[in-house]
PDB file of C-alpha atoms in Angstrom:
ATOM      1  CA  LYS A 178      10.919  12.887  13.179  1.00 58.00           C
ATOM      2  CA  ASN A 179       9.303  15.788  15.277  1.00 59.00           C
ATOM      3  CA  LYS A 180       5.654  14.842  15.751  1.00 60.00           C
ATOM      4  CA  ASN A 181       4.711  17.933  16.918  1.00 62.00           C
ATOM      5  CA  ASN A 182       2.885  19.695  14.094  1.00 58.00           C
ATOM      6  CA  LEU A 183       2.317  23.241  13.847  1.00 59.00           C
ATOM      7  CA  ASN A 184      -0.734  24.583  15.335  1.00 64.00           C
ATOM      8  CA  PRO A 185      -1.482  27.839  13.163  1.00 60.00           C
ATOM      9  CA  TYR A 186      -3.871  29.104  16.051  1.00 60.00           C
ATOM     10  CA  SER A 187      -1.372  29.022  18.743  1.00 61.00           C
ATOM     11  CA  ILE A 188       0.904  31.786  17.324  1.00 65.00           C
ATOM     12  CA  PRO A 189       0.158  35.289  16.177  1.00 69.00           C
ATOM     13  CA  THR A 190      -0.356  35.539  12.283  1.00 74.00           C
ATOM     14  CA  PRO A 191       2.586  37.050  10.537  1.00 72.00           C
ATOM     15  CA  LYS A 192       1.772  40.604   9.164  1.00 73.00           C
ATOM     16  CA  ASN A 193       3.049  39.427   5.953  1.00 76.00           C
ATOM     17  CA  TYR A 194       0.478  36.515   5.779  1.00 81.00           C
ATOM     18  CA  ILE A 195      -1.448  36.667   2.452  1.00 86.00           C
ATOM     19  CA  LEU A 196      -5.355  36.396   2.839  1.00 89.00           C
ATOM     20  CA  ASN A 197      -6.671  33.670   0.622  1.00 86.00           C
ATOM     21  CA  HIS A 198      -9.820  32.442  -0.388  1.00 85.00           C
ATOM     22  CA  GLY A 199     -11.793  30.625   2.405  1.00 85.00           C
ATOM     23  CA  ASP A 200      -9.706  32.295   5.219  1.00 90.00           C
ATOM     24  CA  LYS A 201     -12.026  33.252   8.007  1.00 91.00           C
ATOM     25  CA  LEU A 202     -11.798  36.623   9.858  1.00 93.00           C
ATOM     26  CA  SER A 203     -12.683  37.642  13.129  1.00 93.00           C
ATOM     27  CA  ILE A 204     -13.855  41.114  13.650  1.00 93.00           C
ATOM     28  CA  ASN A 205     -14.809  42.661  16.875  1.00 93.00           C
ATOM     29  CA  ILE A 206     -16.138  46.218  17.087  1.00 92.00           C
ATOM     30  CA  PHE A 207     -16.134  47.800  20.580  1.00 92.00           C
ATOM     31  CA  GLY A 208     -17.705  50.913  21.782  1.00 84.00           C
ATOM     32  CA  GLY A 209     -21.067  52.357  22.132  1.00 75.00           C
ATOM     33  CA  GLN A 210     -22.118  49.791  19.723  1.00 75.00           C
ATOM     34  CA  SER A 211     -20.330  46.470  20.291  1.00 83.00           C
ATOM     35  CA  GLN A 212     -20.347  43.910  17.390  1.00 87.00           C
ATOM     36  CA  GLU A 213     -18.788  40.646  16.601  1.00 92.00           C
ATOM     37  CA  PHE A 214     -18.380  39.159  12.997  1.00 93.00           C
ATOM     38  CA  THR A 215     -17.111  36.038  11.634  1.00 93.00           C
ATOM     39  CA  LEU A 216     -16.661  36.327   8.191  1.00 93.00           C
ATOM     40  CA  SER A 217     -15.414  34.220   5.132  1.00 92.00           C
ATOM     41  CA  ILE A 218     -13.234  35.538   2.337  1.00 92.00           C
ATOM     42  CA  ASN A 219     -15.749  34.393  -0.862  1.00 91.00           C
ATOM     43  CA  ASN A 220     -14.665  33.066  -4.191  1.00 88.00           C
ATOM     44  CA  HIS A 221     -14.316  36.347  -5.330  1.00 90.00           C
ATOM     45  CA  GLY A 222     -11.686  37.399  -2.781  1.00 91.00           C
ATOM     46  CA  ASN A 223     -13.887  39.751  -0.936  1.00 93.00           C
ATOM     47  CA  VAL A 224     -15.375  39.885   2.487  1.00 94.00           C
ATOM     48  CA  VAL A 225     -19.016  41.606   3.177  1.00 93.00           C
ATOM     49  CA  ILE A 226     -18.897  43.367   6.506  1.00 93.00           C
ATOM     50  CA  PRO A 227     -22.384  44.493   7.805  1.00 91.00           C
ATOM     51  CA  ASN A 228     -22.991  48.436   7.462  1.00 89.00           C
ATOM     52  CA  VAL A 229     -19.544  48.481   6.324  1.00 91.00           C
ATOM     53  CA  GLY A 230     -20.100  46.704   2.451  1.00 91.00           C
ATOM     54  CA  GLU A 231     -17.799  44.690   0.400  1.00 93.00           C
ATOM     55  CA  LEU A 232     -14.246  44.881   0.731  1.00 94.00           C
ATOM     56  CA  LYS A 233     -11.471  43.196  -1.699  1.00 94.00           C
ATOM     57  CA  LEU A 234      -9.135  41.200   0.727  1.00 93.00           C
ATOM     58  CA  ILE A 235      -7.776  38.400  -1.832  1.00 91.00           C
ATOM     59  CA  GLY A 236      -3.729  38.823  -2.328  1.00 88.00           C
ATOM     60  CA  MET A 237      -3.465  41.344   0.537  1.00 91.00           C
ATOM     61  CA  SER A 238      -1.299  40.866   3.454  1.00 90.00           C
ATOM     62  CA  PHE A 239      -2.797  40.417   6.447  1.00 90.00           C
ATOM     63  CA  HIS A 240      -1.224  43.828   8.082  1.00 91.00           C
ATOM     64  CA  LYS A 241      -2.838  45.742   5.177  1.00 94.00           C
ATOM     65  CA  ALA A 242      -5.950  43.956   5.172  1.00 94.00           C
ATOM     66  CA  LYS A 243      -6.251  44.895   9.384  1.00 92.00           C
ATOM     67  CA  GLU A 244      -5.644  48.507   8.407  1.00 93.00           C
ATOM     68  CA  LEU A 245      -8.330  48.926   5.738  1.00 94.00           C
ATOM     69  CA  ILE A 246     -10.674  46.861   7.744  1.00 94.00           C
ATOM     70  CA  ALA A 247     -10.590  48.934  10.713  1.00 92.00           C
ATOM     71  CA  GLN A 248     -10.547  52.260   8.388  1.00 92.00           C
ATOM     72  CA  GLU A 249     -13.580  51.200   6.939  1.00 92.00           C
ATOM     73  CA  THR A 250     -15.485  49.991   9.908  1.00 92.00           C
ATOM     74  CA  ARG A 251     -14.830  52.924  12.241  1.00 89.00           C
ATOM     75  CA  LYS A 252     -16.748  54.952   8.856  1.00 89.00           C
ATOM     76  CA  ALA A 253     -19.694  52.960   9.528  1.00 89.00           C
ATOM     77  CA  TYR A 254     -19.581  52.587  13.557  1.00 88.00           C
ATOM     78  CA  PRO A 255     -18.233  56.189  14.215  1.00 85.00           C
ATOM     79  CA  ASN A 256     -18.738  55.446  17.902  1.00 84.00           C
ATOM     80  CA  ALA A 257     -16.283  52.384  17.804  1.00 83.00           C
ATOM     81  CA  THR A 258     -13.423  52.723  20.455  1.00 87.00           C
ATOM     82  CA  ASP A 259     -11.365  49.932  19.038  1.00 91.00           C
ATOM     83  CA  VAL A 260     -11.725  47.324  15.856  1.00 91.00           C
ATOM     84  CA  LEU A 261      -9.720  44.064  16.252  1.00 92.00           C
ATOM     85  CA  VAL A 262      -9.086  41.843  13.428  1.00 92.00           C
ATOM     86  CA  ASP A 263      -7.730  38.215  13.476  1.00 90.00           C
ATOM     87  CA  ILE A 264      -7.847  34.932  11.698  1.00 88.00           C
ATOM     88  CA  SER A 265     -10.242  32.486  13.162  1.00 87.00           C
ATOM     89  CA  GLU A 266      -9.876  29.809  10.750  1.00 85.00           C
ATOM     90  CA  PHE A 267      -7.186  29.303   7.747  1.00 83.00           C
ATOM     91  CA  THR A 268      -8.050  27.788   4.468  1.00 84.00           C
ATOM     92  CA  SER A 269      -6.187  24.563   3.368  1.00 85.00           C
ATOM     93  CA  ILE A 270      -3.556  24.123   0.726  1.00 89.00           C
ATOM     94  CA  GLN A 271      -2.203  20.875  -1.138  1.00 94.00           C
ATOM     95  CA  VAL A 272       1.429  20.563  -1.660  1.00 96.00           C
ATOM     96  CA  THR A 273       3.534  17.662  -3.135  1.00 97.00           C
ATOM     97  CA  VAL A 274       6.460  16.640  -0.936  1.00 97.00           C
ATOM     98  CA  SER A 275       8.792  14.332  -2.883  1.00 97.00           C
ATOM     99  CA  GLY A 276      12.413  12.903  -2.953  1.00 96.00           C
ATOM    100  CA  LEU A 277      14.074  11.664   0.157  1.00 97.00           C
ATOM    101  CA  VAL A 278      11.615  11.916   3.064  1.00 96.00           C
ATOM    102  CA  SER A 279      10.027   9.008   4.669  1.00 94.00           C
ATOM    103  CA  SER A 280       6.474   9.507   3.399  1.00 94.00           C
ATOM    104  CA  PRO A 281       6.513  11.312  -0.219  1.00 96.00           C
ATOM    105  CA  GLY A 282       3.078  12.299  -1.324  1.00 96.00           C
ATOM    106  CA  LEU A 283       0.345  15.010  -1.459  1.00 96.00           C
ATOM    107  CA  TYR A 284      -0.395  16.680   1.901  1.00 95.00           C
ATOM    108  CA  ASN A 285      -3.286  18.846   2.785  1.00 92.00           C
ATOM    109  CA  LEU A 286      -2.037  21.731   5.268  1.00 89.00           C
ATOM    110  CA  SER A 287      -2.820  25.025   6.684  1.00 83.00           C
ATOM    111  CA  SER A 288      -2.500  27.981   4.275  1.00 81.00           C
ATOM    112  CA  PHE A 289      -0.190  28.975   7.183  1.00 78.00           C
ATOM    113  CA  SER A 290       2.231  26.080   6.592  1.00 86.00           C
ATOM    114  CA  THR A 291       6.150  26.647   5.807  1.00 89.00           C
ATOM    115  CA  ILE A 292       8.556  24.089   3.903  1.00 93.00           C
ATOM    116  CA  LYS A 293       9.637  23.059   7.486  1.00 91.00           C
ATOM    117  CA  ASP A 294       5.852  22.050   8.371  1.00 89.00           C
ATOM    118  CA  ALA A 295       5.367  20.137   5.134  1.00 93.00           C
ATOM    119  CA  LEU A 296       8.866  18.198   5.919  1.00 93.00           C
ATOM    120  CA  ILE A 297       7.363  17.280   9.516  1.00 90.00           C
ATOM    121  CA  ASN A 298       4.382  16.321   7.915  1.00 90.00           C
ATOM    122  CA  SER A 299       6.076  13.674   5.484  1.00 92.00           C
ATOM    123  CA  GLY A 300       7.949  12.173   8.554  1.00 91.00           C
ATOM    124  CA  GLY A 301      11.319  13.867   8.106  1.00 91.00           C
ATOM    125  CA  ILE A 302      14.368  13.584   5.686  1.00 94.00           C
ATOM    126  CA  LEU A 303      15.629   9.961   5.226  1.00 94.00           C
ATOM    127  CA  ASP A 304      19.534   9.273   6.151  1.00 91.00           C
ATOM    128  CA  SER A 305      20.609   9.886   2.591  1.00 93.00           C
ATOM    129  CA  GLY A 306      18.522  12.989   1.759  1.00 95.00           C
ATOM    130  CA  SER A 307      20.228  16.323   2.035  1.00 96.00           C
ATOM    131  CA  TYR A 308      19.364  18.877   4.814  1.00 94.00           C
ATOM    132  CA  ARG A 309      21.234  21.488   2.671  1.00 93.00           C
ATOM    133  CA  SER A 310      19.629  21.586  -0.808  1.00 92.00           C
ATOM    134  CA  ILE A 311      15.777  21.204   0.019  1.00 96.00           C
ATOM    135  CA  LEU A 312      13.922  22.696  -3.157  1.00 96.00           C
ATOM    136  CA  LEU A 313      10.580  24.296  -3.468  1.00 96.00           C
ATOM    137  CA  LYS A 314       9.032  24.472  -7.133  1.00 96.00           C
ATOM    138  CA  ARG A 315       6.411  26.695  -7.554  1.00 95.00           C
ATOM    139  CA  ASP A 316       4.396  27.166 -11.283  1.00 93.00           C
ATOM    140  CA  GLY A 317       7.222  24.806 -12.901  1.00 93.00           C
ATOM    141  CA  LYS A 318      10.417  26.934 -11.601  1.00 95.00           C
ATOM    142  CA  ILE A 319      12.568  26.225  -8.737  1.00 95.00           C
ATOM    143  CA  ILE A 320      11.888  29.502  -6.611  1.00 94.00           C
ATOM    144  CA  LYS A 321      13.987  28.479  -3.342  1.00 92.00           C
ATOM    145  CA  THR A 322      16.958  26.114  -2.087  1.00 92.00           C
ATOM    146  CA  PHE A 323      16.155  25.700   1.538  1.00 93.00           C
ATOM    147  CA  ASP A 324      18.781  24.832   4.107  1.00 92.00           C
ATOM    148  CA  LEU A 325      17.492  23.306   7.419  1.00 91.00           C
ATOM    149  CA  TYR A 326      21.070  23.930   8.928  1.00 90.00           C
ATOM    150  CA  ASN A 327      20.189  27.697   9.098  1.00 87.00           C
ATOM    151  CA  LEU A 328      17.041  27.072  10.916  1.00 87.00           C
ATOM    152  CA  ILE A 329      17.920  24.087  13.355  1.00 82.00           C
ATOM    153  CA  ARG A 330      21.677  25.079  13.820  1.00 80.00           C
ATOM    154  CA  TYR A 331      21.419  28.855  13.927  1.00 80.00           C
ATOM    155  CA  GLY A 332      18.007  29.735  14.528  1.00 82.00           C
ATOM    156  CA  ASN A 333      17.452  31.682  11.222  1.00 82.00           C
ATOM    157  CA  SER A 334      14.047  31.176   9.855  1.00 79.00           C
ATOM    158  CA  SER A 335      14.048  33.595   7.118  1.00 77.00           C
ATOM    159  CA  SER A 336      14.355  31.126   4.301  1.00 77.00           C
ATOM    160  CA  ASP A 337      11.371  29.019   5.627  1.00 85.00           C
ATOM    161  CA  LEU A 338       8.784  30.151   3.157  1.00 86.00           C
ATOM    162  CA  VAL A 339       4.965  30.121   3.438  1.00 85.00           C
ATOM    163  CA  LEU A 340       3.764  27.280   0.762  1.00 90.00           C
ATOM    164  CA  LYS A 341       1.070  27.989  -1.788  1.00 89.00           C
ATOM    165  CA  ASN A 342      -1.406  25.704  -3.068  1.00 90.00           C
ATOM    166  CA  GLY A 343       0.183  23.543  -5.646  1.00 94.00           C
ATOM    167  CA  ASP A 344       3.759  23.827  -4.385  1.00 96.00           C
ATOM    168  CA  ILE A 345       6.231  20.852  -4.745  1.00 97.00           C
ATOM    169  CA  ILE A 346       9.264  20.294  -2.283  1.00 98.00           C
ATOM    170  CA  ILE A 347      11.952  17.915  -3.391  1.00 98.00           C
ATOM    171  CA  VAL A 348      14.628  16.824  -0.965  1.00 97.00           C
ATOM    172  CA  SER A 349      17.764  16.058  -3.127  1.00 94.00           C
ATOM    173  CA  PRO A 350      20.193  13.368  -2.070  1.00 95.00           C
ATOM    174  CA  MET A 351      23.041  14.412   0.314  1.00 93.00           C
ATOM    175  CA  GLN A 352      26.228  15.315  -1.756  1.00 89.00           C
ATOM    176  CA  LYS A 353      29.055  15.604   0.980  1.00 93.00           C
ATOM    177  CA  GLU A 354      28.913  13.530   4.101  1.00 94.00           C
ATOM    178  CA  VAL A 355      31.302  14.275   7.029  1.00 95.00           C
ATOM    179  CA  SER A 356      31.728  12.213  10.197  1.00 96.00           C
ATOM    180  CA  LEU A 357      33.416  14.503  12.909  1.00 96.00           C
ATOM    181  CA  LYS A 358      34.570  12.401  16.028  1.00 95.00           C
ATOM    182  CA  GLY A 359      36.695  13.008  18.996  1.00 94.00           C
ATOM    183  CA  LYS A 360      37.041  16.162  21.282  1.00 95.00           C
ATOM    184  CA  VAL A 361      34.552  18.706  19.641  1.00 95.00           C
ATOM    185  CA  ASN A 362      31.401  19.679  21.129  1.00 95.00           C
ATOM    186  CA  ASN A 363      28.687  18.300  18.878  1.00 94.00           C
ATOM    187  CA  PRO A 364      30.362  15.136  17.263  1.00 95.00           C
ATOM    188  CA  ALA A 365      27.979  13.835  14.521  1.00 94.00           C
ATOM    189  CA  ILE A 366      27.556  13.064  10.909  1.00 94.00           C
ATOM    190  CA  TYR A 367      27.626  16.910   8.976  1.00 95.00           C
ATOM    191  CA  GLU A 368      26.661  17.729   5.523  1.00 95.00           C
ATOM    192  CA  LEU A 369      28.793  20.200   3.807  1.00 95.00           C
ATOM    193  CA  ASP A 370      28.194  22.092   0.684  1.00 90.00           C
ATOM    194  CA  ASN A 371      31.069  22.433  -1.962  1.00 89.00           C
ATOM    195  CA  LYS A 372      31.983  25.880  -0.648  1.00 92.00           C
ATOM    196  CA  GLU A 373      32.348  24.817   3.021  1.00 93.00           C
ATOM    197  CA  ASN A 374      35.671  23.926   4.563  1.00 94.00           C
ATOM    198  CA  PHE A 375      37.032  22.367   7.996  1.00 94.00           C
ATOM    199  CA  LYS A 376      36.401  25.796   9.936  1.00 94.00           C
ATOM    200  CA  ASP A 377      32.819  25.652   8.999  1.00 93.00           C
ATOM    201  CA  LEU A 378      32.537  21.767   9.910  1.00 94.00           C
ATOM    202  CA  LEU A 379      34.128  22.986  13.396  1.00 94.00           C
ATOM    203  CA  SER A 380      31.472  25.766  13.632  1.00 92.00           C
ATOM    204  CA  PHE A 381      28.490  23.226  13.279  1.00 91.00           C
ATOM    205  CA  ALA A 382      30.063  21.154  15.740  1.00 93.00           C
ATOM    206  CA  SER A 383      30.130  24.164  18.139  1.00 92.00           C
ATOM    207  CA  GLY A 384      34.070  24.203  18.198  1.00 93.00           C
ATOM    208  CA  LEU A 385      36.516  21.923  20.054  1.00 94.00           C
ATOM    209  CA  ASP A 386      36.334  20.473  23.674  1.00 92.00           C
ATOM    210  CA  ALA A 387      38.310  21.980  26.355  1.00 91.00           C
ATOM    211  CA  LYS A 388      40.450  18.989  25.997  1.00 91.00           C
ATOM    212  CA  ALA A 389      41.196  18.559  22.389  1.00 92.00           C
ATOM    213  CA  ASN A 390      44.736  18.516  21.355  1.00 92.00           C
ATOM    214  CA  THR A 391      44.967  21.004  18.551  1.00 88.00           C
ATOM    215  CA  ASN A 392      48.084  19.837  17.738  1.00 90.00           C
ATOM    216  CA  ALA A 393      46.710  16.151  16.921  1.00 84.00           C
ATOM    217  CA  ILE A 394      43.910  16.732  14.346  1.00 87.00           C
TER     218      ILE A 394
END
């Protein structure tokens, strides 16, 4: 239910962000002949830099593209002391969010968006929906099972993939729901997968309260 949608321009672009059609690049050249360009990646996947020429960037990581642009720009501007490259505008993608979310449907998102961002845009997961089994379908195949507990409970964002145009996110029904009450640090309703046990449940609840009677569970 978090309404604070991601502003992709408020955080640095990840090095592994893959450039796409429509992304706009900001190129600043400093030195004897300072220049500033804002250039779009065209339908052929190229960007045309004055005095540098055409560079093919489609499908390239932002990190590699920055290196290539800086390298080729310094050849054309030998007096340049520095070349700064950033993304000034991201292209948009369309993804489908289906299953047990508040507002399933098609969403136009920044190409910077991840699974988490699509879930926020869809209004969040319903009470009957799974936080542990969120499927990402791409080109007709399930390529990822996303576990929101890893992100929300442990701060591990490694499985929160950047989305691509046409992706489908499916929130499955919750399979195993356990209510944990009493002298634990975070009493709540938790979802367990089939491999998890009572020890895992206590871990999710941040362990027992100091007043807990371990002989009376």
